[in-house]
């Protein structure tokens, strides 16, 4: 019955148009929310268990799970991904607007040191850097952790816009008319947008837990509860560089993008260095993750992977076929596979270099 329900969907979701909470911060290769919604509603989540997304990115699975009243757990290596996921899934803290205004007001007093960020002068004009540094310093002094998270997310969302970087997906430096005043105004506008977006939603009742970790270091104990459904879209070789996309956001917010790059699965940098990473390494990483999933999933639970193809040094690789093969060795059976067309021209989605046109939705059942 659950599996039959999967066939009621057009997996291309031609009419999907995410807005509101899903768009409060840019993120590359995000799910359209229709995908986790279709998987959760079709396959169901057993009472007392949770949905797990081991590569939760901007938290789409967690947001949809909350809308459906289902507890969820998300894991991601990237601290910006975790910040976005946390903010999207926690209730709006009281007094956010007042706190944002106080932060901006406080930036006018005293001087501030711009942190030692590589190449900062190339990407940010000096006055803009000072304005951002002052905002970071004042946000860091906000005592309430949830207010602080919301303010940090608002600042993160404007970093590329106030930099010289042409856009989120174009790494050319261009001159833009940005002043310290417009940095503060854009920060306040981003806060207002978060408040407005959240105020329009009912407060989520289901819990969502976000773990910031390399998935390869996660144990079943860390996940800590029974899972009856996994919904995820893994990173894969040579497709996207999440660390690069968020590099300056991480520097400004005090994280280390180079450490993230080193642990990021599939990052293009690993495939174009002297010591080339290989598809075989990716296979071993996926095998290890499937073994973890097989330990945390209840018997009869499902793991769904949305994954495209990779091209490494001119050779095409079918990631879905590889994951299905490794899943078999980890105690899973492939029960269905859909091919879906990825709509070109989606804003935060650059298809040109990877030439990805379709992706697979792989449905595996834990024996
Ligand atoms: C395709 S994206 C997930 C997007 C997500 N479905 C969404 O809707 O936003 C893949 C994610 O895998 C994460 N990732 C890469 N290597 C990782 C690792 N070693 N451990 C945990 N997460 C990792 C990336 O940071 C990225 O957020």
Coordinates of N, CA, C and O in Angstrom, one line a residue, residues 27-190:
X27 N 20.7 28.2 -0.5 CA 21.5 26.9 -0.3 C 21.6 26.2 -1.6 O 20.6 26.1 -2.3
X28 N 22.7 25.7 -2.0 CA 22.8 25.0 -3.3 C 22.2 23.6 -3.2 O 22.3 22.9 -2.2
X29 N 21.6 23.2 -4.3 CA 21.1 21.8 -4.5 C 20.1 21.4 -3.4 O 20.1 20.3 -3.0
X30 N 19.3 22.4 -3.1 CA 18.2 22.1 -2.1 C 17.2 21.2 -2.7 O 16.9 21.3 -3.9
X31 N 16.6 20.4 -1.9 CA 15.4 19.7 -2.3 C 14.3 20.7 -2.7 O 14.2 21.7 -2.0
X32 N 13.4 20.3 -3.6 CA 12.1 21.0 -3.6 C 11.3 20.3 -2.5 O 11.4 19.1 -2.3
X33 N 10.5 21.0 -1.7 CA 9.9 20.5 -0.5 C 8.9 19.3 -0.9 O 8.6 18.5 -0.1
X34 N 8.4 19.4 -2.2 CA 7.5 18.3 -2.6 C 8.1 16.9 -2.5 O 7.4 15.9 -2.3
X35 N 9.4 16.8 -2.6 CA 10.0 15.5 -2.6 C 9.9 14.9 -1.2 O 9.4 13.8 -1.1
X36 N 10.5 15.5 -0.2 CA 10.3 14.9 1.2 C 8.8 14.8 1.5 O 8.4 13.8 2.2
X37 N 8.0 15.7 1.1 CA 6.5 15.6 1.5 C 5.9 14.3 0.9 O 5.2 13.6 1.5
X38 N 6.2 14.1 -0.4 CA 5.7 12.9 -1.1 C 6.2 11.6 -0.4 O 5.5 10.7 -0.2
X39 N 7.5 11.6 -0.1 CA 8.1 10.4 0.5 C 7.5 10.2 2.0 O 7.2 9.0 2.3
X40 N 7.4 11.2 2.7 CA 6.9 11.0 4.1 C 5.4 10.7 4.1 O 5.0 9.7 4.8
X41 N 4.6 11.3 3.3 CA 3.2 11.0 3.3 C 2.9 9.6 2.7 O 2.0 8.9 3.1
X42 N 3.7 9.2 1.7 CA 3.5 7.9 1.1 C 4.0 6.8 2.0 O 3.3 5.8 2.1
X43 N 5.2 6.9 2.5 CA 5.8 5.8 3.2 C 5.4 5.8 4.7 O 5.5 4.7 5.4
X44 N 5.1 6.9 5.3 CA 4.7 7.0 6.7 C 5.9 6.9 7.7 O 7.0 6.5 7.3
X45 N 5.6 7.3 8.9 CA 6.6 7.2 9.9 C 5.9 6.5 11.1 O 4.9 7.0 11.6
X46 N 6.5 5.4 11.6 CA 5.9 4.7 12.7 C 5.9 5.5 14.0 O 6.8 6.3 14.3
X47 N 4.8 5.4 14.8 CA 4.7 6.1 16.0 C 5.9 5.9 16.9 O 6.4 4.8 17.0
X48 N 6.4 6.9 17.5 CA 7.5 6.8 18.4 C 8.9 6.8 17.7 O 9.9 6.7 18.4
X49 N 8.9 6.9 16.4 CA 10.1 7.0 15.7 C 10.2 8.3 14.9 O 9.3 9.1 15.0
X50 N 11.4 8.5 14.3 CA 11.6 9.8 13.6 C 12.0 9.6 12.2 O 12.4 8.5 11.7
X51 N 12.0 10.7 11.4 CA 12.6 10.8 10.1 C 14.0 11.3 10.2 O 14.3 12.2 11.0
X52 N 14.9 10.7 9.5 CA 16.3 11.1 9.6 C 16.8 11.6 8.2 O 16.5 10.9 7.2
X53 N 17.5 12.8 8.2 CA 18.1 13.2 7.0 C 19.6 13.4 7.3 O 20.0 14.3 8.0
X54 N 20.5 12.4 6.9 CA 21.9 12.4 7.3 C 22.7 13.5 6.5 O 23.9 13.7 6.9
X55 N 22.1 14.1 5.5 CA 22.7 15.3 4.8 C 21.7 16.4 4.7 O 21.2 16.6 3.6
X56 N 21.3 17.0 5.9 CA 20.1 17.8 5.9 C 20.2 19.1 5.2 O 19.2 19.8 4.9
X57 N 21.4 19.6 4.9 CA 21.6 20.9 4.2 C 20.7 22.0 4.8 O 20.8 22.2 6.0
X58 N 19.9 22.6 4.0 CA 19.1 23.7 4.5 C 17.8 23.3 5.2 O 16.9 24.1 5.5
X59 N 17.8 22.0 5.6 CA 16.7 21.5 6.5 C 15.3 21.3 5.8 O 14.3 21.2 6.6
X60 N 15.3 21.1 4.5 CA 14.0 20.9 3.9 C 13.2 19.7 4.5 O 12.0 19.8 4.7
X61 N 13.9 18.6 4.6 CA 13.2 17.4 5.2 C 12.7 17.7 6.6 O 11.5 17.3 6.9
X62 N 13.4 18.4 7.4 CA 13.0 18.7 8.8 C 11.8 19.6 8.8 O 10.9 19.4 9.6
X63 N 11.8 20.7 7.9 CA 10.7 21.6 7.9 C 9.4 20.9 7.5 O 8.4 21.0 8.1
X64 N 9.5 20.0 6.4 CA 8.4 19.3 5.9 C 7.9 18.3 7.0 O 6.7 18.2 7.3
X65 N 8.8 17.7 7.7 CA 8.4 16.7 8.8 C 7.7 17.5 9.8 O 6.6 17.0 10.3
X66 N 8.1 18.6 10.2 CA 7.4 19.4 11.2 C 6.0 19.8 10.8 O 5.1 19.7 11.5
X67 N 5.9 20.2 9.5 CA 4.6 20.5 9.0 C 3.6 19.3 9.1 O 2.4 19.5 9.2
X68 N 4.2 18.1 8.9 CA 3.4 16.9 9.0 C 3.3 16.4 10.4 O 2.7 15.3 10.6
X69 N 3.8 17.1 11.4 CA 3.7 16.6 12.8 C 4.6 15.4 13.1 O 4.3 14.7 14.0
X70 N 5.7 15.3 12.4 CA 6.6 14.1 12.6 C 7.9 14.5 13.1 O 8.5 15.5 12.6
X71 N 8.4 13.9 14.2 CA 9.8 14.2 14.7 C 10.9 14.0 13.7 O 10.8 13.0 12.9
X72 N 11.9 14.7 13.7 CA 13.0 14.6 12.7 C 14.4 14.8 13.3 O 14.5 15.5 14.4
X73 N 15.4 14.2 12.7 CA 16.8 14.5 13.0 C 17.5 14.8 11.8 O 17.4 14.1 10.7
X74 N 18.3 15.9 11.8 CA 19.1 16.2 10.6 C 20.5 16.3 11.0 O 20.9 16.7 12.1
X75 N 21.4 15.8 10.1 CA 22.9 15.9 10.3 C 23.5 16.6 9.1 O 23.1 16.3 8.0
X76 N 24.4 17.5 9.4 CA 25.2 18.1 8.3 C 26.6 18.5 8.9 O 26.7 18.9 10.0
X77 N 27.5 18.4 8.0 CA 28.9 18.9 8.3 C 29.0 20.4 8.3 O 29.8 21.0 9.1
X78 N 28.3 21.0 7.4 CA 28.4 22.4 7.2 C 27.7 23.3 8.3 O 26.5 23.1 8.5
X79 N 28.5 24.1 9.0 CA 27.8 24.9 10.1 C 26.8 25.8 9.6 O 25.8 26.2 10.3
X80 N 26.9 26.3 8.4 CA 25.8 27.2 7.8 C 24.6 26.4 7.6 O 23.5 26.9 7.9
X81 N 24.7 25.2 7.1 CA 23.6 24.3 6.9 C 22.9 24.1 8.2 O 21.6 24.2 8.3
X82 N 23.6 23.8 9.3 CA 23.1 23.5 10.6 C 22.4 24.8 11.1 O 21.3 24.7 11.8
X83 N 23.0 25.9 10.9 CA 22.4 27.2 11.4 C 21.1 27.4 10.7 O 20.0 27.7 11.4
X84 N 21.0 27.2 9.4 CA 19.8 27.4 8.7 C 18.7 26.4 9.2 O 17.6 26.8 9.4
X85 N 19.1 25.2 9.3 CA 18.2 24.1 9.7 C 17.6 24.4 11.1 O 16.4 24.2 11.4
X86 N 18.5 24.8 12.0 CA 18.1 25.2 13.4 C 17.1 26.3 13.4 O 16.0 26.2 14.0
X87 N 17.4 27.4 12.7 CA 16.5 28.5 12.7 C 15.2 28.2 12.1 O 14.1 28.6 12.6
X88 N 15.2 27.4 11.0 CA 13.9 27.1 10.3 C 13.0 26.3 11.2 O 11.8 26.3 11.1
X89 N 13.6 25.5 12.1 CA 12.8 24.5 12.9 C 12.6 25.0 14.3 O 12.0 24.2 15.1
X90 N 13.1 26.2 14.7 CA 12.8 26.6 16.1 C 11.8 27.7 16.1 O 11.8 28.5 15.1
X91 N 10.9 27.8 17.1 CA 9.9 28.9 17.1 C 10.6 30.3 17.1 O 11.7 30.4 17.6
X92 N 9.9 31.2 16.6 CA 10.4 32.6 16.6 C 10.7 33.1 18.0 O 9.7 33.1 18.8
X93 N 11.9 33.5 18.4 CA 12.1 33.9 19.8 C 11.5 35.3 20.0 O 11.5 36.1 19.1
X94 N 10.9 35.5 21.2 CA 10.3 36.8 21.5 C 11.4 37.9 21.4 O 12.6 37.6 21.7
X95 N 11.1 39.1 21.0 CA 12.0 40.2 21.0 C 13.1 40.2 20.0 O 14.1 40.9 20.1
X96 N 12.9 39.5 18.9 CA 14.0 39.4 17.8 C 14.2 40.8 17.2 O 15.3 41.2 17.0
X97 N 13.1 41.5 16.9 CA 13.2 42.8 16.2 C 13.9 43.8 17.1 O 14.8 44.5 16.6
X98 N 13.5 43.8 18.3 CA 14.2 44.7 19.3 C 15.6 44.4 19.4 O 16.5 45.3 19.5
X99 N 16.0 43.1 19.5 CA 17.4 42.7 19.6 C 18.2 43.1 18.4 O 19.3 43.6 18.5
X100 N 17.6 43.0 17.2 CA 18.3 43.4 16.0 C 18.6 44.9 16.0 O 19.6 45.4 15.6
X101 N 17.6 45.7 16.4 CA 17.8 47.1 16.5 C 18.8 47.5 17.5 O 19.7 48.4 17.2
X102 N 18.8 46.8 18.6 CA 19.9 47.1 19.7 C 21.3 46.8 19.1 O 22.2 47.5 19.3
X103 N 21.4 45.7 18.4 CA 22.7 45.3 17.8 C 23.1 46.4 16.8 O 24.3 46.8 16.9
X104 N 22.3 46.8 16.0 CA 22.6 47.9 15.0 C 23.1 49.1 15.7 O 24.1 49.8 15.4
X105 N 22.3 49.5 16.7 CA 22.6 50.7 17.5 C 24.0 50.6 18.1 O 24.7 51.6 18.0
X106 N 24.3 49.5 18.7 CA 25.5 49.3 19.4 C 26.7 49.3 18.4 O 27.8 49.6 18.9
X107 N 26.5 49.1 17.2 CA 27.6 49.1 16.2 C 28.2 50.5 16.0 O 29.3 50.6 15.5
X108 N 27.4 51.5 16.4 CA 27.9 52.9 16.2 C 29.0 53.3 17.2 O 29.7 54.2 17.0
X109 N 29.0 52.5 18.3 CA 29.9 52.9 19.4 C 31.2 52.1 19.3 O 31.2 50.9 19.0
X110 N 32.3 52.8 19.5 CA 33.7 52.1 19.6 C 34.2 51.6 18.2 O 33.6 51.8 17.2
X111 N 35.4 51.1 18.3 CA 36.0 50.6 17.0 C 36.0 49.1 17.1 O 35.8 48.5 18.1
X112 N 36.2 48.5 15.9 CA 36.2 47.0 15.8 C 37.3 46.6 14.9 O 37.7 47.2 14.0
X113 N 37.8 45.4 15.3 CA 38.9 44.8 14.5 C 38.3 43.8 13.5 O 37.5 42.9 13.9
X114 N 38.7 44.0 12.2 CA 38.2 43.0 11.2 C 39.1 41.8 11.3 O 40.3 41.8 11.4
X115 N 38.4 40.6 11.5 CA 39.2 39.4 11.7 C 40.1 39.1 10.5 O 39.9 39.6 9.3
X116 N 41.2 38.3 10.7 CA 42.1 38.0 9.6 C 41.5 36.9 8.7 O 41.6 35.7 8.9
X117 N 40.8 37.4 7.7 CA 40.1 36.5 6.7 C 40.9 36.6 5.4 O 41.1 37.7 4.9
X118 N 41.3 35.4 4.9 CA 42.1 35.4 3.6 C 41.4 36.2 2.5 O 40.2 36.0 2.3
X119 N 42.1 37.0 1.9 CA 41.6 37.7 0.7 C 40.4 38.6 0.9 O 39.6 39.0 0.0
X120 N 40.2 39.0 2.2 CA 39.0 39.8 2.5 C 38.9 41.1 1.7 O 37.8 41.5 1.3
X121 N 40.1 41.7 1.5 CA 40.1 43.0 0.7 C 39.7 42.9 -0.7 O 39.2 43.8 -1.4
X122 N 39.8 41.7 -1.3 CA 39.4 41.5 -2.7 C 37.9 41.4 -2.8 O 37.3 41.9 -3.7
X123 N 37.2 40.8 -1.8 CA 35.8 40.5 -1.9 C 34.9 41.5 -1.1 O 33.7 41.6 -1.4
X124 N 35.5 42.3 -0.2 CA 34.7 43.3 0.6 C 35.4 44.6 0.6 O 36.6 44.6 0.9
X125 N 34.7 45.7 0.4 CA 35.4 46.9 0.6 C 35.6 47.2 2.1 O 34.9 46.6 2.9
X126 N 36.6 48.0 2.4 CA 37.1 48.2 3.8 C 36.0 48.6 4.7 O 35.8 48.1 5.8
X127 N 35.2 49.6 4.3 CA 34.1 50.1 5.2 C 33.0 49.0 5.4 O 32.5 48.9 6.5
X128 N 32.7 48.2 4.3 CA 31.7 47.2 4.5 C 32.3 46.1 5.4 O 31.5 45.6 6.3
X129 N 33.5 45.8 5.3 CA 34.1 44.8 6.3 C 34.0 45.3 7.7 O 33.6 44.5 8.6
X130 N 34.3 46.6 7.9 CA 34.2 47.1 9.3 C 32.7 47.0 9.8 O 32.5 46.7 11.0
X131 N 31.8 47.3 8.9 CA 30.3 47.2 9.3 C 29.9 45.8 9.6 O 29.2 45.5 10.6
X132 N 30.4 44.8 8.8 CA 30.1 43.4 9.1 C 30.7 43.0 10.4 O 30.1 42.3 11.3
X133 N 32.0 43.3 10.6 CA 32.7 42.9 11.8 C 32.0 43.5 13.0 O 31.9 42.8 14.1
X134 N 31.5 44.7 12.9 CA 30.8 45.3 14.1 C 29.5 44.6 14.4 O 29.2 44.3 15.6
X135 N 28.8 44.2 13.3 CA 27.6 43.4 13.6 C 27.8 42.1 14.2 O 27.2 41.7 15.2
X136 N 28.9 41.4 13.7 CA 29.2 40.1 14.3 C 29.6 40.2 15.7 O 29.1 39.5 16.6
X137 N 30.4 41.2 16.1 CA 30.8 41.4 17.5 C 29.6 41.7 18.4 O 29.5 41.1 19.5
X138 N 28.7 42.5 17.9 CA 27.5 42.8 18.7 C 26.6 41.6 18.8 O 26.0 41.3 19.9
X139 N 26.4 40.9 17.7 CA 25.5 39.7 17.8 C 26.1 38.7 18.8 O 25.3 38.1 19.6
X140 N 27.4 38.5 18.8 CA 28.0 37.6 19.7 C 27.8 37.9 21.2 O 27.9 37.0 22.0
X141 N 27.4 39.1 21.4 CA 27.2 39.5 22.9 C 25.7 39.3 23.3 O 25.4 39.5 24.4
X142 N 24.9 38.9 22.3 CA 23.4 38.7 22.6 C 23.4 37.4 23.5 O 23.9 36.3 23.1
X143 N 22.8 37.5 24.7 CA 22.8 36.3 25.6 C 21.9 35.1 25.2 O 22.3 34.0 25.4
X144 N 20.8 35.4 24.5 CA 19.9 34.3 24.2 C 20.3 33.5 23.0 O 20.5 34.1 21.9
X145 N 20.6 32.2 23.1 CA 21.2 31.4 22.0 C 20.3 31.4 20.7 O 20.8 31.5 19.6
X146 N 19.0 31.4 20.9 CA 18.1 31.3 19.8 C 18.0 32.7 19.1 O 18.0 32.7 17.8
X147 N 18.0 33.7 19.8 CA 18.0 35.1 19.2 C 19.3 35.2 18.5 O 19.3 35.7 17.3
X148 N 20.4 34.8 19.1 CA 21.7 34.9 18.4 C 21.7 34.1 17.1 O 22.2 34.6 16.1
X149 N 21.2 32.9 17.1 CA 21.1 32.1 15.9 C 20.3 32.8 14.8 O 20.8 32.9 13.6
X150 N 19.2 33.4 15.2 CA 18.4 34.1 14.2 C 19.1 35.3 13.6 O 19.0 35.6 12.4
X151 N 19.8 36.0 14.5 CA 20.5 37.2 14.0 C 21.7 36.8 13.1 O 22.0 37.4 12.1
X152 N 22.4 35.7 13.5 CA 23.5 35.2 12.7 C 23.0 34.8 11.3 O 23.7 35.0 10.3
X153 N 21.9 34.1 11.3 CA 21.3 33.7 10.0 C 21.0 34.9 9.1 O 21.3 34.9 7.9
X154 N 20.4 35.9 9.7 CA 20.0 37.1 8.9 C 21.3 37.7 8.3 O 21.3 38.1 7.1
X155 N 22.4 37.8 9.1 CA 23.6 38.4 8.6 C 24.2 37.5 7.5 O 24.6 38.0 6.5
X156 N 24.2 36.2 7.8 CA 24.7 35.2 6.8 C 24.0 35.4 5.5 O 24.6 35.3 4.4
X157 N 22.7 35.6 5.5 CA 21.9 35.7 4.3 C 22.3 36.9 3.4 O 22.0 36.9 2.2
X158 N 22.9 37.9 4.0 CA 23.2 39.1 3.2 C 24.7 39.2 2.8 O 25.1 40.1 2.1
X159 N 25.5 38.2 3.3 CA 27.0 38.4 3.1 C 27.4 38.5 1.6 O 28.2 39.3 1.2
X160 N 26.8 37.6 0.8 CA 27.2 37.7 -0.7 C 26.7 38.9 -1.3 O 27.4 39.6 -2.1
X161 N 25.5 39.4 -0.9 CA 24.9 40.6 -1.5 C 25.8 41.8 -1.2 O 25.9 42.7 -2.0
X162 N 26.3 41.9 0.0 CA 27.1 43.1 0.4 C 28.6 43.0 0.0 O 29.4 43.9 0.2
X163 N 29.0 41.8 -0.5 CA 30.3 41.6 -1.0 C 30.5 42.1 -2.4 O 29.5 42.5 -3.0
X164 N 31.7 41.9 -3.0 CA 31.9 42.2 -4.4 C 31.6 41.0 -5.3 O 31.6 41.1 -6.5
X165 N 31.2 39.9 -4.6 CA 30.9 38.7 -5.4 C 29.7 38.9 -6.3 O 28.7 39.4 -5.7
X166 N 29.8 38.6 -7.6 CA 28.7 38.9 -8.5 C 27.3 38.3 -8.0 O 26.3 39.0 -8.0
X167 N 27.3 37.1 -7.7 CA 26.1 36.5 -7.2 C 26.5 35.2 -6.4 O 27.6 34.8 -6.4
X168 N 25.5 34.5 -5.9 CA 25.7 33.3 -5.1 C 26.4 32.2 -6.0 O 27.2 31.4 -5.4
X169 N 26.2 32.2 -7.3 CA 26.7 31.2 -8.1 C 27.8 31.7 -9.1 O 28.3 30.9 -9.9
X170 N 28.1 33.0 -9.0 CA 29.2 33.5 -9.9 C 30.3 34.1 -9.0 O 30.0 35.0 -8.3
X171 N 31.5 33.6 -9.2 CA 32.6 34.0 -8.3 C 33.5 35.1 -8.9 O 34.7 35.1 -8.8
X172 N 32.8 36.0 -9.7 CA 33.6 37.1 -10.2 C 33.5 38.3 -9.3 O 32.4 38.5 -8.7
X173 N 34.5 39.1 -9.1 CA 34.4 40.3 -8.2 C 34.0 41.5 -9.1 O 34.6 41.8 -10.1
X174 N 32.9 42.1 -8.7 CA 32.5 43.3 -9.4 C 32.2 44.4 -8.4 O 32.0 44.2 -7.2
X175 N 32.2 45.7 -8.8 CA 31.9 46.8 -7.9 C 30.4 46.9 -7.7 O 29.6 46.8 -8.6
X176 N 30.0 47.0 -6.4 CA 28.5 47.2 -6.2 C 28.4 48.4 -5.2 O 29.3 48.7 -4.4
X177 N 27.3 49.1 -5.3 CA 27.1 50.3 -4.5 C 26.7 49.9 -3.1 O 25.5 50.1 -2.7
X178 N 27.6 49.4 -2.3 CA 27.3 49.0 -0.9 C 28.0 49.9 0.1 O 29.2 50.1 0.0
X179 N 27.3 50.4 1.0 CA 27.9 51.3 2.1 C 27.6 50.6 3.4 O 26.8 49.7 3.5
X180 N 28.3 51.1 4.5 CA 28.1 50.5 5.8 C 26.6 50.6 6.2 O 26.0 49.7 6.8
X181 N 26.0 51.8 5.8 CA 24.6 52.0 6.1 C 23.7 50.9 5.5 O 22.8 50.4 6.1
X182 N 24.0 50.7 4.2 CA 23.2 49.7 3.5 C 23.4 48.3 4.1 O 22.5 47.4 4.0
X183 N 24.6 48.0 4.6 CA 24.8 46.7 5.3 C 23.8 46.6 6.4 O 23.2 45.5 6.6
X184 N 23.8 47.6 7.2 CA 22.9 47.6 8.4 C 21.4 47.5 8.0 O 20.6 46.8 8.6
X185 N 21.1 48.2 6.9 CA 19.7 48.2 6.5 C 19.3 46.8 6.0 O 18.2 46.3 6.2
X186 N 20.3 46.2 5.2 CA 20.0 44.9 4.7 C 19.9 43.9 5.8 O 19.1 42.9 5.7
X187 N 20.7 44.0 6.8 CA 20.6 43.1 7.9 C 19.3 43.2 8.6 O 18.6 42.2 8.9
X188 N 18.8 44.5 8.9 CA 17.5 44.7 9.5 C 16.4 44.1 8.6 O 15.4 43.5 9.1
X189 N 16.5 44.3 7.3 CA 15.5 43.8 6.4 C 15.4 42.3 6.4 O 14.4 41.7 6.4
X190 N 16.6 41.6 6.5 CA 16.7 40.2 6.6 C 16.0 39.7 7.9 O 15.3 38.7 7.9

